[in-house]
Coordinates of C-alpha atoms and ligand atoms in Angstrom, one line a residue:
M1 CA 0.0 0.0 0.0
P2 CA 1.4 3.4 -1.0
F3 CA 0.5 5.1 2.2
R4 CA 0.9 4.3 5.9
G5 CA -1.5 4.7 8.8
P6 CA -2.6 5.8 11.3
S7 CA -4.8 8.2 9.2
D8 CA -6.7 11.2 10.4
L9 CA -8.9 12.6 7.6
H10 CA -10.6 15.6 9.2
L11 CA -8.4 18.5 10.3
H12 CA -9.0 22.3 10.2
S13 CA -6.5 25.1 9.7
D14 CA -6.7 28.9 9.9
R15 CA -7.9 28.9 6.3
S16 CA -11.2 28.3 8.1
D17 CA -11.9 28.0 11.8
G18 CA -8.8 26.1 13.0
T19 CA -6.2 28.2 14.9
E20 CA -3.0 26.9 13.2
S21 CA -1.6 27.3 9.7
P22 CA -1.8 24.3 7.4
T23 CA 1.8 23.6 8.2
G24 CA 1.1 23.8 11.9
V25 CA -1.8 21.3 11.5
M26 CA 0.4 18.8 9.7
E27 CA 3.0 19.3 12.4
A28 CA 0.5 18.7 15.1
A29 CA -0.8 15.5 13.4
R30 CA 2.7 14.2 12.9
A31 CA 3.4 14.8 16.6
E32 CA 0.5 12.6 17.5
G33 CA 1.8 9.8 15.3
I34 CA -0.4 10.4 12.2
R35 CA 1.2 9.3 8.9
T36 CA -1.7 10.1 6.5
A37 CA -3.7 13.2 6.9
A38 CA -6.4 15.2 5.1
L39 CA -6.9 19.0 5.4
T40 CA -10.7 19.6 5.4
D41 CA -11.3 23.3 6.0
H42 CA -14.9 24.5 5.7
D43 CA -15.8 25.5 2.1
T44 CA -12.3 26.3 0.9
T45 CA -9.3 24.6 -0.7
A46 CA -7.0 27.5 0.2
G47 CA -4.7 25.4 2.5
W48 CA -4.1 22.5 0.1
D49 CA -0.7 23.5 -1.3
E50 CA 0.9 24.5 2.0
A51 CA -0.5 21.4 3.7
A52 CA 0.7 19.0 0.9
E53 CA 4.2 20.5 1.1
A54 CA 4.3 20.3 4.9
A55 CA 3.1 16.7 4.8
R56 CA 5.7 15.8 2.1
A57 CA 8.5 17.4 4.2
R58 CA 7.5 15.2 7.1
G59 CA 7.2 11.9 5.2
M60 CA 3.4 11.9 5.5
S61 CA 0.8 11.1 2.9
F62 CA -1.8 13.9 2.2
L63 CA -5.3 13.8 0.9
P64 CA -6.7 17.2 -0.2
G65 CA -10.2 17.7 1.3
M66 CA -12.9 20.1 2.3
E67 CA -15.9 20.1 4.6
L68 CA -18.9 21.5 2.8
S69 CA -21.7 23.4 4.7
T70 CA -25.1 22.1 3.8
R71 CA -28.6 22.3 5.3
R72 CA -31.9 20.5 5.2
E73 CA -34.7 22.2 7.1
W74 CA -33.1 23.1 10.5
R75 CA -30.4 20.4 10.2
S76 CA -26.9 21.5 9.6
I77 CA -25.2 18.7 7.7
H78 CA -21.5 18.7 6.9
I79 CA -20.2 16.8 3.9
L80 CA -16.6 15.9 3.8
A81 CA -15.2 15.9 0.2
Y82 CA -11.9 14.3 -0.8
L83 CA -9.8 14.3 -4.0
F84 CA -12.2 16.4 -6.0
D85 CA -11.1 18.8 -8.8
P86 CA -10.7 22.2 -7.0
D87 CA -11.3 24.0 -10.3
D88 CA -14.6 22.3 -11.1
P89 CA -16.8 25.4 -12.0
A90 CA -20.1 24.2 -10.5
L91 CA -18.5 23.3 -7.2
R92 CA -16.4 26.5 -7.1
R93 CA -19.5 28.6 -7.7
E94 CA -21.3 26.9 -4.8
I95 CA -18.4 27.3 -2.4
E96 CA -18.1 31.0 -3.3
R97 CA -21.8 31.5 -2.7
I98 CA -21.5 29.9 0.8
R99 CA -18.4 31.9 1.6
R100 CA -20.0 35.2 0.6
S101 CA -23.1 34.4 2.6
R102 CA -20.8 33.6 5.6
R103 CA -19.2 37.1 5.4
D104 CA -22.6 38.8 5.2
R105 CA -23.9 36.7 8.1
I106 CA -20.9 37.5 10.3
E107 CA -21.5 41.1 9.7
E108 CA -25.2 40.8 10.6
M109 CA -24.4 38.8 13.8
V110 CA -21.8 41.3 14.9
T111 CA -24.3 44.1 14.3
R112 CA -26.8 42.3 16.6
I113 CA -24.2 41.4 19.2
G114 CA -22.8 45.0 19.1
R115 CA -26.1 46.3 20.5
D116 CA -25.4 44.5 23.8
Y117 CA -21.6 44.1 23.9
T118 CA -18.6 46.2 22.8
L119 CA -17.7 44.3 19.6
S120 CA -17.1 45.6 16.1
L121 CA -16.6 43.9 12.7
A122 CA -12.9 44.9 12.8
D123 CA -12.4 43.0 16.0
V124 CA -13.7 39.9 14.2
L125 CA -12.2 40.2 10.7
T126 CA -8.5 40.6 11.3
E127 CA -5.5 40.1 9.0
G128 CA -5.5 36.4 9.8
T129 CA -9.0 36.0 8.4
D130 CA -8.4 37.8 5.0
D131 CA -9.0 34.8 2.7
A132 CA -10.3 32.4 5.4
T133 CA -13.8 30.9 5.5
V134 CA -15.3 32.8 8.4
G135 CA -17.7 31.4 10.9
R136 CA -19.0 31.8 14.4
P137 CA -15.7 30.6 15.8
H138 CA -14.1 33.9 14.6
I139 CA -16.7 35.9 16.5
A140 CA -16.0 33.6 19.5
D141 CA -12.3 34.4 19.3
A142 CA -13.0 38.1 19.2
L143 CA -15.3 37.8 22.3
V144 CA -12.5 35.9 24.1
R145 CA -10.0 38.6 23.1
A146 CA -12.4 41.3 24.5
G147 CA -12.7 39.4 27.8
I148 CA -16.5 38.9 27.3
V149 CA -16.3 35.0 27.4
A150 CA -13.6 32.6 28.6
D151 CA -13.3 30.4 25.5
R152 CA -15.0 29.3 22.2
S153 CA -17.2 26.7 24.0
A154 CA -18.6 29.4 26.4
A155 CA -19.4 31.6 23.4
F156 CA -21.2 28.8 21.6
A157 CA -23.2 27.9 24.7
D158 CA -24.5 31.4 25.0
I159 CA -24.0 34.4 22.7
L160 CA -23.6 32.3 19.5
S161 CA -26.3 29.8 20.2
P162 CA -28.8 29.2 17.3
R163 CA -31.6 29.7 19.8
G164 CA -30.2 33.1 20.9
P165 CA -31.2 36.5 19.6
Y166 CA -28.0 37.2 17.8
Y167 CA -28.0 34.1 15.5
V168 CA -28.2 34.5 11.8
S169 CA -28.2 31.4 9.5
L170 CA -26.0 31.1 6.5
Y171 CA -26.8 30.1 2.9
A172 CA -26.0 26.4 2.4
P173 CA -27.1 24.0 -0.3
D174 CA -29.1 20.9 0.3
P175 CA -26.9 17.9 1.2
L176 CA -28.1 16.0 -1.8
V177 CA -27.0 18.8 -4.1
A178 CA -23.6 19.0 -2.3
V179 CA -23.1 15.2 -2.8
Q180 CA -23.9 15.5 -6.5
L181 CA -21.5 18.4 -6.9
V182 CA -18.6 16.6 -5.2
A183 CA -19.3 13.4 -7.2
D184 CA -19.4 15.4 -10.5
A185 CA -16.1 16.9 -9.6
G186 CA -14.5 13.5 -9.3
G187 CA -14.5 13.6 -5.4
V188 CA -15.4 11.2 -2.7
A189 CA -18.3 12.4 -0.4
I190 CA -18.4 11.3 3.2
M191 CA -21.0 12.5 5.7
A192 CA -19.2 14.2 8.6
H193 CA -20.3 13.4 12.2
P194 CA -23.6 12.0 11.0
A195 CA -24.9 11.1 14.5
S196 CA -24.2 14.5 16.1
R197 CA -27.0 16.6 17.5
A198 CA -26.6 19.2 14.7
G199 CA -28.8 17.0 12.5
Q200 CA -29.6 13.4 11.8
L201 CA -31.2 12.3 8.6
A202 CA -33.8 9.5 8.2
T203 CA -32.8 6.3 6.3
R204 CA -34.9 7.2 3.2
D205 CA -32.9 10.5 2.9
L206 CA -29.7 8.6 3.3
D207 CA -30.7 6.1 0.6
E208 CA -31.3 9.0 -1.8
M209 CA -27.9 10.5 -1.0
V210 CA -26.1 7.2 -1.4
S211 CA -27.8 6.7 -4.8
A212 CA -26.5 10.2 -5.7
G213 CA -22.9 9.2 -4.8
L214 CA -22.5 9.6 -1.1
A215 CA -19.7 7.1 -0.5
G216 CA -19.7 6.7 3.3
F217 CA -20.0 8.0 6.8
E218 CA -17.6 9.4 9.4
L219 CA -18.7 7.1 12.3
G220 CA -15.6 7.6 14.4
H221 CA -16.1 11.2 15.7
R222 CA -16.5 12.4 19.3
E223 CA -19.9 14.1 18.5
N224 CA -21.5 10.8 17.3
S225 CA -23.6 8.9 19.8
G226 CA -26.7 6.9 20.6
A227 CA -29.2 4.9 18.7
H228 CA -28.5 6.8 15.4
L229 CA -24.8 5.8 15.5
R230 CA -25.8 2.2 16.1
M231 CA -28.3 2.3 13.2
L232 CA -25.6 3.8 10.9
R233 CA -23.1 1.1 11.8
A234 CA -25.5 -1.5 10.5
Y235 CA -26.5 0.7 7.5
C236 CA -22.8 1.0 6.4
A237 CA -22.2 -2.7 6.9
T238 CA -25.3 -3.7 4.9
G239 CA -24.5 -1.3 2.1
D240 CA -20.7 -2.0 2.1
L241 CA -20.1 1.8 2.5
I242 CA -16.9 3.5 3.4
V243 CA -16.5 4.2 7.2
T244 CA -14.0 6.7 8.5
G245 CA -12.9 8.0 11.9
S246 CA -11.2 11.3 12.4
S247 CA -10.5 14.0 15.0
D248 CA -12.0 17.2 13.5
Y249 CA -9.0 19.0 15.0
H250 CA -9.4 22.8 15.2
G251 CA -6.1 23.6 17.0
A252 CA -6.7 25.5 20.2
G253 CA -10.3 26.1 19.1
K254 CA -11.7 22.8 20.3
P255 CA -10.4 20.1 22.7
N256 CA -10.3 17.5 19.8
R257 CA -6.7 16.1 19.4
P258 CA -5.3 14.6 16.1
G259 CA -5.6 10.9 16.1
E260 CA -8.3 10.6 18.7
H261 CA -10.2 8.8 16.0
T262 CA -8.5 7.3 13.0
T263 CA -9.6 5.6 9.7
D264 CA -8.6 2.0 8.9
D265 CA -6.1 1.5 6.1
E266 CA -8.7 -0.5 4.0
M267 CA -11.1 2.5 4.1
V268 CA -8.3 5.0 3.2
A269 CA -7.4 2.8 0.3
R270 CA -11.0 2.8 -0.9
I271 CA -11.1 6.6 -0.8
L272 CA -7.8 6.8 -2.7
E273 CA -9.2 4.3 -5.3
A274 CA -12.5 6.3 -5.7
G275 CA -11.1 9.8 -5.8
A276 CA -10.5 11.0 -9.4
G277 CA -10.5 14.8 -9.3
T278 CA -7.1 15.5 -7.9
A279 CA -4.1 13.5 -6.9
P280 CA -3.1 12.8 -3.3
T281 CA 0.5 13.3 -2.2
L282 CA 1.8 9.9 -1.1
G283 CA 4.8 9.6 1.1
Ligands
LIG1 P1 -20.8 28.2 11.7 O1 -20.5 27.2 10.6 O2 -20.2 29.5 11.4 O3 -22.2 28.2 12.1 O4 -20.0 27.6 13.0 C1 -20.0 26.3 13.3 C2 -18.5 25.8 13.5 O5 -18.2 26.2 14.9 C3 -18.3 24.3 13.4 O6 -17.7 24.0 12.2 C4 -17.4 24.0 14.6 O7 -16.1 23.9 14.1 C5 -17.4 25.2 15.5 N1 -18.1 24.9 16.8 C6 -19.3 24.5 17.0 N2 -19.5 24.3 18.3 C7 -18.4 24.6 19.0 C8 -18.0 24.7 20.3 N3 -18.8 24.4 21.3 N4 -16.7 25.1 20.6 C9 -15.9 25.4 19.6 N5 -16.2 25.4 18.3 C10 -17.5 25.0 18.0
LIG2 FE1 -15.3 24.0 12.3
LIG3 FE1 -18.3 19.6 10.9
LIG4 ZN1 -15.0 19.8 10.8

Protein backbone atom coordinates (compact mmCIF):
# COMPACT_ATOMS: atom_id res chain seq x y z
CA MET A 1 0.00 0.00 0.00
CA PRO A 2 1.45 3.39 -0.99
CA PHE A 3 0.48 5.14 2.24
CA ARG A 4 0.85 4.33 5.93
CA GLY A 5 -1.54 4.66 8.85
CA PRO A 6 -2.60 5.85 11.27
CA SER A 7 -4.79 8.15 9.21
CA ASP A 8 -6.71 11.22 10.38
CA LEU A 9 -8.88 12.58 7.57
CA HIS A 10 -10.63 15.56 9.17
CA LEU A 11 -8.44 18.49 10.26
CA HIS A 12 -9.00 22.28 10.16
CA SER A 13 -6.48 25.09 9.73
CA ASP A 14 -6.73 28.87 9.94
CA ARG A 15 -7.94 28.89 6.32
CA SER A 16 -11.24 28.26 8.06
CA ASP A 17 -11.89 27.99 11.79
CA GLY A 18 -8.80 26.15 13.01
CA THR A 19 -6.22 28.19 14.89
CA GLU A 20 -3.03 26.91 13.21
CA SER A 21 -1.57 27.31 9.73
CA PRO A 22 -1.83 24.29 7.39
CA THR A 23 1.83 23.59 8.21
CA GLY A 24 1.08 23.78 11.92
CA VAL A 25 -1.79 21.32 11.48
CA MET A 26 0.40 18.76 9.69
CA GLU A 27 3.04 19.27 12.39
CA ALA A 28 0.48 18.65 15.14
CA ALA A 29 -0.85 15.54 13.38
CA ARG A 30 2.67 14.16 12.93
CA ALA A 31 3.44 14.85 16.61
CA GLU A 32 0.48 12.61 17.50
CA GLY A 33 1.83 9.82 15.28
CA ILE A 34 -0.40 10.40 12.23
CA ARG A 35 1.20 9.26 8.94
CA THR A 36 -1.67 10.06 6.54
CA ALA A 37 -3.70 13.24 6.90
CA ALA A 38 -6.35 15.25 5.08
CA LEU A 39 -6.94 18.97 5.41
CA THR A 40 -10.70 19.62 5.42
CA ASP A 41 -11.27 23.32 5.95
CA HIS A 42 -14.86 24.54 5.68
CA ASP A 43 -15.83 25.55 2.13
CA THR A 44 -12.29 26.26 0.91
CA THR A 45 -9.29 24.59 -0.70
CA ALA A 46 -6.96 27.50 0.17
CA GLY A 47 -4.74 25.43 2.48
CA TRP A 48 -4.08 22.50 0.14
CA ASP A 49 -0.71 23.53 -1.34
CA GLU A 50 0.85 24.47 1.97
CA ALA A 51 -0.46 21.36 3.73
CA ALA A 52 0.70 19.04 0.93
CA GLU A 53 4.19 20.51 1.10
CA ALA A 54 4.26 20.33 4.92
CA ALA A 55 3.10 16.70 4.79
CA ARG A 56 5.69 15.79 2.14
CA ALA A 57 8.47 17.39 4.18
CA ARG A 58 7.48 15.18 7.13
CA GLY A 59 7.25 11.94 5.16
CA MET A 60 3.45 11.89 5.50
CA SER A 61 0.77 11.15 2.91
CA PHE A 62 -1.75 13.89 2.22
CA LEU A 63 -5.32 13.83 0.90
CA PRO A 64 -6.75 17.19 -0.20
CA GLY A 65 -10.20 17.65 1.28
CA MET A 66 -12.91 20.09 2.30
CA GLU A 67 -15.91 20.14 4.64
CA LEU A 68 -18.93 21.51 2.80
CA SER A 69 -21.66 23.35 4.69
CA THR A 70 -25.13 22.11 3.78
CA ARG A 71 -28.57 22.34 5.32
CA ARG A 72 -31.86 20.51 5.18
CA GLU A 73 -34.67 22.25 7.07
CA TRP A 74 -33.14 23.08 10.47
CA ARG A 75 -30.44 20.43 10.20
CA SER A 76 -26.86 21.54 9.61
CA ILE A 77 -25.24 18.70 7.67
CA HIS A 78 -21.50 18.70 6.90
CA ILE A 79 -20.23 16.79 3.88
CA LEU A 80 -16.55 15.87 3.77
CA ALA A 81 -15.19 15.85 0.23
CA TYR A 82 -11.90 14.27 -0.79
CA LEU A 83 -9.80 14.26 -3.95
CA PHE A 84 -12.21 16.38 -6.02
CA ASP A 85 -11.14 18.78 -8.76
CA PRO A 86 -10.67 22.15 -7.01
CA ASP A 87 -11.27 23.97 -10.30
CA ASP A 88 -14.61 22.34 -11.07
CA PRO A 89 -16.76 25.36 -12.04
CA ALA A 90 -20.06 24.25 -10.48
CA LEU A 91 -18.50 23.30 -7.17
CA ARG A 92 -16.40 26.49 -7.10
CA ARG A 93 -19.51 28.60 -7.71
CA GLU A 94 -21.33 26.94 -4.84
CA ILE A 95 -18.40 27.34 -2.43
CA GLU A 96 -18.08 31.03 -3.32
CA ARG A 97 -21.79 31.50 -2.68
CA ILE A 98 -21.51 29.89 0.76
CA ARG A 99 -18.39 31.90 1.63
CA ARG A 100 -20.02 35.20 0.56
CA SER A 101 -23.06 34.39 2.65
CA ARG A 102 -20.82 33.56 5.60
CA ARG A 103 -19.22 37.06 5.37
CA ASP A 104 -22.63 38.78 5.23
CA ARG A 105 -23.93 36.67 8.06
CA ILE A 106 -20.93 37.45 10.31
CA GLU A 107 -21.54 41.14 9.66
CA GLU A 108 -25.20 40.83 10.64
CA MET A 109 -24.43 38.78 13.76
CA VAL A 110 -21.76 41.28 14.86
CA THR A 111 -24.25 44.13 14.35
CA ARG A 112 -26.75 42.34 16.59
CA ILE A 113 -24.16 41.43 19.24
CA GLY A 114 -22.77 44.98 19.09
CA ARG A 115 -26.08 46.30 20.46
CA ASP A 116 -25.42 44.55 23.78
CA TYR A 117 -21.63 44.13 23.87
CA THR A 118 -18.62 46.18 22.79
CA LEU A 119 -17.72 44.34 19.60
CA SER A 120 -17.05 45.57 16.07
CA LEU A 121 -16.58 43.87 12.71
CA ALA A 122 -12.91 44.94 12.75
CA ASP A 123 -12.43 42.99 15.99
CA VAL A 124 -13.65 39.85 14.22
CA LEU A 125 -12.22 40.21 10.70
CA THR A 126 -8.49 40.59 11.31
CA GLU A 127 -5.50 40.11 8.97
CA GLY A 128 -5.53 36.41 9.79
CA THR A 129 -9.02 35.99 8.36
CA ASP A 130 -8.40 37.79 5.03
CA ASP A 131 -9.03 34.83 2.72
CA ALA A 132 -10.30 32.42 5.35
CA THR A 133 -13.79 30.94 5.48
CA VAL A 134 -15.28 32.83 8.40
CA GLY A 135 -17.71 31.42 10.91
CA ARG A 136 -19.02 31.78 14.41
CA PRO A 137 -15.66 30.60 15.82
CA HIS A 138 -14.12 33.87 14.58
CA ILE A 139 -16.72 35.86 16.50
CA ALA A 140 -16.04 33.62 19.49
CA ASP A 141 -12.31 34.39 19.33
CA ALA A 142 -13.02 38.14 19.22
CA LEU A 143 -15.32 37.78 22.26
CA VAL A 144 -12.51 35.93 24.07
CA ARG A 145 -9.97 38.63 23.14
CA ALA A 146 -12.39 41.28 24.47
CA GLY A 147 -12.70 39.39 27.76
CA ILE A 148 -16.45 38.87 27.27
CA VAL A 149 -16.29 35.05 27.37
CA ALA A 150 -13.65 32.57 28.58
CA ASP A 151 -13.32 30.41 25.47
CA ARG A 152 -15.01 29.32 22.24
CA SER A 153 -17.18 26.74 23.97
CA ALA A 154 -18.56 29.36 26.35
CA ALA A 155 -19.36 31.63 23.41
CA PHE A 156 -21.18 28.82 21.56
CA ALA A 157 -23.15 27.88 24.66
CA ASP A 158 -24.52 31.40 25.04
CA ILE A 159 -24.00 34.37 22.70
CA LEU A 160 -23.56 32.31 19.50
CA SER A 161 -26.32 29.80 20.16
CA PRO A 162 -28.78 29.23 17.26
CA ARG A 163 -31.55 29.67 19.82
CA GLY A 164 -30.24 33.08 20.93
CA PRO A 165 -31.20 36.54 19.64
CA TYR A 166 -27.96 37.15 17.75
CA TYR A 167 -27.95 34.09 15.52
CA VAL A 168 -28.22 34.48 11.76
CA SER A 169 -28.23 31.42 9.49
CA LEU A 170 -26.00 31.13 6.46
CA TYR A 171 -26.84 30.10 2.92
CA ALA A 172 -26.05 26.44 2.44
CA PRO A 173 -27.13 24.02 -0.30
CA ASP A 174 -29.14 20.89 0.34
CA PRO A 175 -26.85 17.94 1.21
CA LEU A 176 -28.10 15.98 -1.82
CA VAL A 177 -26.99 18.82 -4.10
CA ALA A 178 -23.61 18.96 -2.35
CA VAL A 179 -23.07 15.21 -2.79
CA GLN A 180 -23.87 15.51 -6.50
CA LEU A 181 -21.48 18.45 -6.92
CA VAL A 182 -18.65 16.56 -5.20
CA ALA A 183 -19.28 13.39 -7.22
CA ASP A 184 -19.42 15.37 -10.48
CA ALA A 185 -16.06 16.95 -9.55
CA GLY A 186 -14.50 13.50 -9.25
CA GLY A 187 -14.48 13.59 -5.45
CA VAL A 188 -15.43 11.21 -2.67
CA ALA A 189 -18.26 12.45 -0.42
CA ILE A 190 -18.44 11.27 3.20
CA MET A 191 -21.03 12.54 5.65
CA ALA A 192 -19.24 14.20 8.61
CA HIS A 193 -20.28 13.40 12.21
CA PRO A 194 -23.62 11.98 10.98
CA ALA A 195 -24.90 11.10 14.46
CA SER A 196 -24.21 14.47 16.08
CA ARG A 197 -26.96 16.61 17.52
CA ALA A 198 -26.64 19.16 14.69
CA GLY A 199 -28.80 16.98 12.49
CA GLN A 200 -29.57 13.35 11.80
CA LEU A 201 -31.22 12.26 8.59
CA ALA A 202 -33.77 9.48 8.17
CA THR A 203 -32.82 6.32 6.29
CA ARG A 204 -34.86 7.21 3.19
CA ASP A 205 -32.94 10.50 2.92
CA LEU A 206 -29.66 8.63 3.30
CA ASP A 207 -30.70 6.12 0.62
CA GLU A 208 -31.31 8.98 -1.78
CA MET A 209 -27.90 10.48 -1.04
CA VAL A 210 -26.08 7.16 -1.38
CA SER A 211 -27.78 6.71 -4.76
CA ALA A 212 -26.50 10.16 -5.74
CA GLY A 213 -22.92 9.21 -4.85
CA LEU A 214 -22.50 9.56 -1.07
CA ALA A 215 -19.65 7.08 -0.49
CA GLY A 216 -19.69 6.71 3.26
CA PHE A 217 -19.99 8.01 6.80
CA GLU A 218 -17.63 9.39 9.43
CA LEU A 219 -18.70 7.10 12.27
CA GLY A 220 -15.57 7.63 14.38
CA HIS A 221 -16.07 11.16 15.75
CA ARG A 222 -16.49 12.44 19.29
CA GLU A 223 -19.87 14.06 18.53
CA ASN A 224 -21.52 10.84 17.29
CA SER A 225 -23.57 8.91 19.79
CA GLY A 226 -26.67 6.94 20.61
CA ALA A 227 -29.16 4.92 18.65
CA HIS A 228 -28.53 6.78 15.41
CA LEU A 229 -24.84 5.79 15.50
CA ARG A 230 -25.79 2.15 16.06
CA MET A 231 -28.25 2.32 13.17
CA LEU A 232 -25.56 3.82 10.91
CA ARG A 233 -23.06 1.07 11.76
CA ALA A 234 -25.55 -1.50 10.52
CA TYR A 235 -26.49 0.70 7.54
CA CYS A 236 -22.83 0.97 6.43
CA ALA A 237 -22.19 -2.74 6.92
CA THR A 238 -25.26 -3.71 4.92
CA GLY A 239 -24.50 -1.29 2.09
CA ASP A 240 -20.74 -1.96 2.10
CA LEU A 241 -20.14 1.78 2.48
CA ILE A 242 -16.89 3.52 3.45
CA VAL A 243 -16.54 4.17 7.19
CA THR A 244 -14.05 6.74 8.47
CA GLY A 245 -12.91 7.98 11.87
CA SER A 246 -11.23 11.32 12.44
CA SER A 247 -10.49 13.96 15.04
CA ASP A 248 -12.01 17.16 13.54
CA TYR A 249 -8.98 18.97 14.98
CA HIS A 250 -9.35 22.78 15.22
CA GLY A 251 -6.05 23.63 16.97
CA ALA A 252 -6.71 25.52 20.18
CA GLY A 253 -10.31 26.15 19.10
CA LYS A 254 -11.65 22.80 20.33
CA PRO A 255 -10.44 20.08 22.70
CA ASN A 256 -10.25 17.50 19.84
CA ARG A 257 -6.73 16.07 19.39
CA PRO A 258 -5.29 14.63 16.14
CA GLY A 259 -5.58 10.86 16.10
CA GLU A 260 -8.32 10.63 18.74
CA HIS A 261 -10.23 8.76 16.03
CA THR A 262 -8.54 7.26 12.97
CA THR A 263 -9.56 5.61 9.69
CA ASP A 264 -8.64 1.99 8.90
CA ASP A 265 -6.12 1.46 6.08
CA GLU A 266 -8.65 -0.50 4.04
CA MET A 267 -11.06 2.46 4.07
CA VAL A 268 -8.33 4.99 3.20
CA ALA A 269 -7.42 2.75 0.26
CA ARG A 270 -11.04 2.80 -0.93
CA ILE A 271 -11.12 6.61 -0.79
CA LEU A 272 -7.83 6.80 -2.72
CA GLU A 273 -9.23 4.34 -5.26
CA ALA A 274 -12.49 6.26 -5.72
CA GLY A 275 -11.08 9.80 -5.84
CA ALA A 276 -10.49 10.97 -9.39
CA GLY A 277 -10.55 14.78 -9.34
CA THR A 278 -7.11 15.51 -7.92
CA ALA A 279 -4.06 13.51 -6.86
CA PRO A 280 -3.07 12.77 -3.27
CA THR A 281 0.53 13.27 -2.15
CA LEU A 282 1.78 9.88 -1.07
CA GLY A 283 4.82 9.64 1.13
P1 LIG B 1 -20.76 28.17 11.69
O1 LIG B 1 -20.49 27.21 10.58
O2 LIG B 1 -20.18 29.50 11.42
O3 LIG B 1 -22.19 28.23 12.08
O4 LIG B 1 -19.98 27.63 12.97
C1 LIG B 1 -19.96 26.26 13.27
C2 LIG B 1 -18.52 25.82 13.54
O5 LIG B 1 -18.19 26.17 14.87
C3 LIG B 1 -18.34 24.34 13.44
O6 LIG B 1 -17.72 24.01 12.22
C4 LIG B 1 -17.42 24.00 14.58
O7 LIG B 1 -16.09 23.86 14.12
C5 LIG B 1 -17.44 25.19 15.49
N1 LIG B 1 -18.06 24.88 16.80
C6 LIG B 1 -19.32 24.46 17.01
N2 LIG B 1 -19.54 24.31 18.33
C7 LIG B 1 -18.40 24.65 18.96
C8 LIG B 1 -18.00 24.68 20.33
N3 LIG B 1 -18.84 24.38 21.31
N4 LIG B 1 -16.75 25.07 20.61
C9 LIG B 1 -15.90 25.39 19.61
N5 LIG B 1 -16.22 25.37 18.31
C10 LIG B 1 -17.46 25.01 17.98
FE1 LIG C 1 -15.31 23.98 12.28
FE1 LIG D 1 -18.34 19.64 10.94
ZN1 LIG E 1 -14.96 19.75 10.85
